[in-house]
């Protein structure tokens, strides 16, 4: 049973527009969430994170929103750039789960069109 | 500062053979994790070390997988004997603090294992 779900396997966006990537989770014990970006033949690169005590975190062009009641988080990229084209993974973790392992979604492939 | 490094980058072996993957974490990072991505699916947790101790090995598929972290520095993941379903990309990650669940994990480039 997948505890972290990314239901959109792919997304295409025009350069300069907003990219919105979504992630849902089922385990209410998760309290730390992250987004990673992955280019082909490379490892995942940390992008941005959010703790469950917040509902929004911004870092430059990247903003993560957390809706705990809906068990949903989203990543907004504004403006989108061709270099943002990659696979984006949502991950969740929690101290209460007894370990610090990350539970990942299956990823969303973002393509930013020039 | 050097990132997480993994060796080899690719390994192609035959079913029944043995393969050993190596991970060098970021210097000073107590936490070391192994993950695996199979066939473009999600990245799945295998094992977590805190220094040289196994904190959580609930994700290890079976006893054909053996992970070690001697001296709390680099780690090895041995698969013996390898089976076809072991093919995938094995990632190593490390993080700094021994007790912080909000610590960010930094990933290596991965080792792509192909079992024929």
Coordinates of C-alpha atoms in Angstrom, one line a residue:
Chain A
X1 CA 0.0 0.0 0.0
X2 CA 1.6 3.2 -1.2
X3 CA 1.6 5.9 1.6
X4 CA 2.8 8.7 -0.7
X5 CA 1.2 9.2 -4.0
X6 CA 2.0 11.3 -7.0
X7 CA -0.9 10.7 -9.3
X8 CA 0.4 12.7 -12.3
X9 CA 3.2 10.8 -14.0
X10 CA 4.0 13.7 -16.2
X11 CA 3.4 17.4 -16.7
X12 CA 4.2 19.9 -19.5
X13 CA 4.3 23.6 -18.9
X14 CA 5.4 26.6 -21.0
X15 CA 8.5 28.5 -20.0
X16 CA 7.6 31.4 -17.7
X17 CA 4.3 29.9 -16.5
X18 CA 3.6 28.2 -13.2
X19 CA 4.3 24.5 -12.6
X20 CA 2.2 22.8 -9.9
X21 CA 3.1 19.4 -8.8
X22 CA 0.9 17.5 -6.4
X23 CA 1.4 14.8 -3.8
X24 CA -1.0 13.0 -1.4
X25 CA -0.2 11.0 1.6
X26 CA -2.2 8.6 3.8
X27 CA -0.2 8.3 7.0
X28 CA -1.3 11.0 9.4
X29 CA 1.9 10.4 11.5
X30 CA 4.1 12.0 8.8
X31 CA 5.3 15.4 9.9
X32 CA 8.1 16.3 7.6
X33 CA 7.8 16.6 3.8
X34 CA 10.3 17.2 1.1
X35 CA 10.6 17.6 -2.6
X36 CA 13.6 16.3 -4.6
X37 CA 14.5 16.9 -8.2
X38 CA 16.2 14.2 -10.3
X39 CA 17.9 14.5 -13.6
X40 CA 18.7 11.3 -15.6
X41 CA 21.7 9.3 -14.4
X42 CA 22.0 11.5 -11.3
X43 CA 20.8 11.0 -7.7
X44 CA 17.9 13.0 -6.3
X45 CA 18.8 16.6 -5.3
X46 CA 17.1 18.2 -2.4
X47 CA 14.8 21.1 -3.4
X48 CA 12.7 22.2 -0.5
X49 CA 11.1 20.9 2.7
X50 CA 8.3 21.7 5.1
X51 CA 7.5 20.7 8.6
X52 CA 3.9 20.0 9.6
X53 CA 3.8 23.0 11.9
X54 CA 3.8 25.2 8.8
X55 CA 1.5 25.4 5.8
X56 CA 3.9 27.1 3.4
X57 CA 7.6 27.4 2.8
X58 CA 9.3 29.5 0.1
X59 CA 12.7 29.4 -1.5
X60 CA 13.2 31.6 -4.5
X61 CA 11.0 30.3 -7.3
X62 CA 9.9 27.3 -5.3
X63 CA 7.1 27.2 -2.8
X64 CA 5.7 24.2 -1.0
X65 CA 2.2 24.2 0.4
X66 CA 0.9 21.7 3.0
X67 CA -2.7 21.0 3.7
X68 CA -2.7 18.6 6.7
X69 CA -6.5 18.2 6.8
X70 CA -6.5 17.0 3.2
X71 CA -3.1 15.2 3.5
X72 CA -2.0 17.0 0.5
X73 CA 1.1 19.0 -0.5
X74 CA 2.0 20.8 -3.6
X75 CA 5.1 22.3 -5.2
X76 CA 4.8 25.5 -7.1
X77 CA 7.6 26.7 -9.5
X78 CA 7.2 30.2 -10.7
X79 CA 8.4 31.1 -13.3
X80 CA 9.2 27.8 -14.8
X81 CA 12.5 27.5 -16.7
X82 CA 13.7 24.8 -19.2
X83 CA 16.3 23.8 -16.7
X84 CA 13.5 22.8 -14.3
X85 CA 12.7 19.8 -16.6
X86 CA 13.4 16.8 -14.5
X87 CA 11.5 14.2 -12.4
X88 CA 10.2 15.5 -9.1
X89 CA 9.8 13.2 -6.1
X90 CA 7.7 14.0 -3.1
X91 CA 8.9 12.3 0.2
X92 CA 7.5 12.1 3.7
X93 CA 9.0 11.2 7.1
X94 CA 8.2 11.4 10.7
X95 CA 9.9 11.0 14.1
X96 CA 6.8 9.1 15.4
X97 CA 7.3 6.4 12.8
X98 CA 10.3 5.3 14.8
X99 CA 12.9 5.9 12.1
X100 CA 14.0 8.7 9.8
X101 CA 13.5 6.9 6.6
X102 CA 11.8 8.7 3.7
X103 CA 8.8 7.4 2.0
X104 CA 8.8 8.5 -1.6
X105 CA 6.1 8.9 -4.3
X106 CA 6.6 7.5 -7.8
X107 CA 7.6 10.9 -9.2
X108 CA 6.2 13.4 -11.7
X109 CA 8.2 14.1 -14.9
X110 CA 8.1 17.9 -15.6
X111 CA 8.8 19.2 -19.0
X112 CA 9.2 22.9 -19.4
X113 CA 8.8 23.9 -23.0
X114 CA 10.8 26.8 -24.4
Chain B
X1 CA 32.7 19.9 0.4
X2 CA 32.5 16.5 -1.4
X3 CA 29.0 15.0 -1.8
X4 CA 27.9 11.4 -1.3
X5 CA 29.9 9.1 -3.6
X6 CA 29.0 5.7 -4.8
X7 CA 31.0 3.0 -6.6
X8 CA 30.6 1.5 -9.1
X9 CA 28.2 3.7 -11.2
X10 CA 27.1 0.6 -13.2
X11 CA 27.4 -3.1 -12.6
X12 CA 26.2 -5.9 -14.9
X13 CA 26.3 -9.4 -13.4
X14 CA 24.8 -12.8 -14.0
X15 CA 22.2 -14.3 -11.9
X16 CA 23.8 -16.2 -9.0
X17 CA 26.9 -14.0 -8.8
X18 CA 27.8 -11.6 -6.0
X19 CA 28.0 -7.9 -6.2
X20 CA 29.2 -5.3 -3.6
X21 CA 28.2 -1.7 -3.8
X22 CA 30.0 1.0 -1.9
X23 CA 28.9 4.3 -0.5
X24 CA 31.0 7.1 1.0
X25 CA 28.8 9.6 2.8
X26 CA 29.5 13.2 3.3
X27 CA 32.2 13.6 5.9
X28 CA 30.9 13.9 9.4
X29 CA 27.4 12.6 8.6
X30 CA 26.3 10.1 11.2
X31 CA 23.2 8.9 9.3
X32 CA 23.6 6.7 6.2
X33 CA 20.7 5.3 4.3
X34 CA 20.3 2.8 1.4
X35 CA 17.4 3.1 -1.0
X36 CA 16.5 1.3 -4.2
X37 CA 14.5 2.3 -7.3
X38 CA 13.2 -0.5 -9.4
X39 CA 11.8 -0.2 -12.9
X40 CA 11.0 3.6 -12.7
X41 CA 8.9 3.1 -9.6
X42 CA 9.2 4.9 -6.3
X43 CA 12.5 5.1 -4.4
X44 CA 12.2 2.5 -1.6
X45 CA 14.0 2.5 1.7
X46 CA 16.3 -0.4 2.5
X47 CA 18.4 0.3 5.5
X48 CA 19.5 3.1 8.0
X49 CA 22.8 3.3 9.9
X50 CA 23.5 5.6 12.7
X51 CA 27.3 5.6 12.8
X52 CA 28.2 1.9 12.6
X53 CA 24.9 0.6 14.1
X54 CA 21.9 -0.6 12.1
X55 CA 19.0 1.6 13.2
X56 CA 16.4 0.2 10.9
X57 CA 16.7 -2.6 8.3
X58 CA 13.0 -3.1 7.8
X59 CA 13.3 -2.4 4.0
X60 CA 15.9 -5.1 3.3
X61 CA 14.2 -7.5 0.8
X62 CA 15.7 -10.8 2.2
X63 CA 18.8 -12.3 3.6
X64 CA 20.6 -12.2 0.3
X65 CA 21.3 -8.5 1.1
X66 CA 24.0 -7.7 3.6
X67 CA 24.9 -4.1 4.6
X68 CA 27.8 -3.1 6.7
X69 CA 29.3 0.2 7.9
X70 CA 32.6 -0.5 9.5
X71 CA 33.9 2.3 11.7
X72 CA 30.9 4.4 11.0
X73 CA 32.4 5.8 7.7
X74 CA 31.8 4.2 4.4
X75 CA 29.2 1.5 3.8
X76 CA 28.9 -1.6 1.6
X77 CA 25.8 -3.4 0.4
X78 CA 26.4 -6.9 -0.8
X79 CA 23.9 -9.0 -2.8
X80 CA 24.7 -12.7 -2.7
X81 CA 23.5 -14.5 -4.8
X82 CA 22.0 -11.9 -7.1
X83 CA 18.5 -12.6 -8.6
X84 CA 16.9 -11.0 -11.7
X85 CA 14.5 -8.9 -9.5
X86 CA 17.5 -7.2 -7.7
X87 CA 18.0 -5.1 -10.8
X88 CA 17.5 -1.4 -10.2
X89 CA 19.3 1.7 -9.1
X90 CA 20.7 1.7 -5.6
X91 CA 21.0 5.0 -3.9
X92 CA 22.9 6.0 -0.8
X93 CA 22.1 9.0 1.2
X94 CA 23.5 10.7 4.3
X95 CA 22.5 13.3 6.8
X96 CA 24.2 15.0 9.6
X97 CA 22.6 14.8 13.0
X98 CA 22.1 11.5 14.8
X99 CA 18.7 12.4 16.3
X100 CA 17.1 14.9 13.9
X101 CA 14.1 13.6 12.0
X102 CA 14.0 16.8 10.0
X103 CA 17.5 16.4 8.8
X104 CA 17.8 16.6 5.1
X105 CA 19.2 13.5 3.4
X106 CA 21.7 14.1 0.6
X107 CA 21.8 11.5 -2.1
X108 CA 24.6 10.0 -4.1
X109 CA 24.4 9.4 -7.9
X110 CA 23.4 5.8 -7.5
X111 CA 24.7 2.5 -8.7
X112 CA 22.7 0.9 -11.6
X113 CA 22.7 -2.8 -11.1
X114 CA 21.6 -5.1 -13.9
X115 CA 21.3 -8.8 -13.2
X116 CA 21.1 -11.0 -16.4

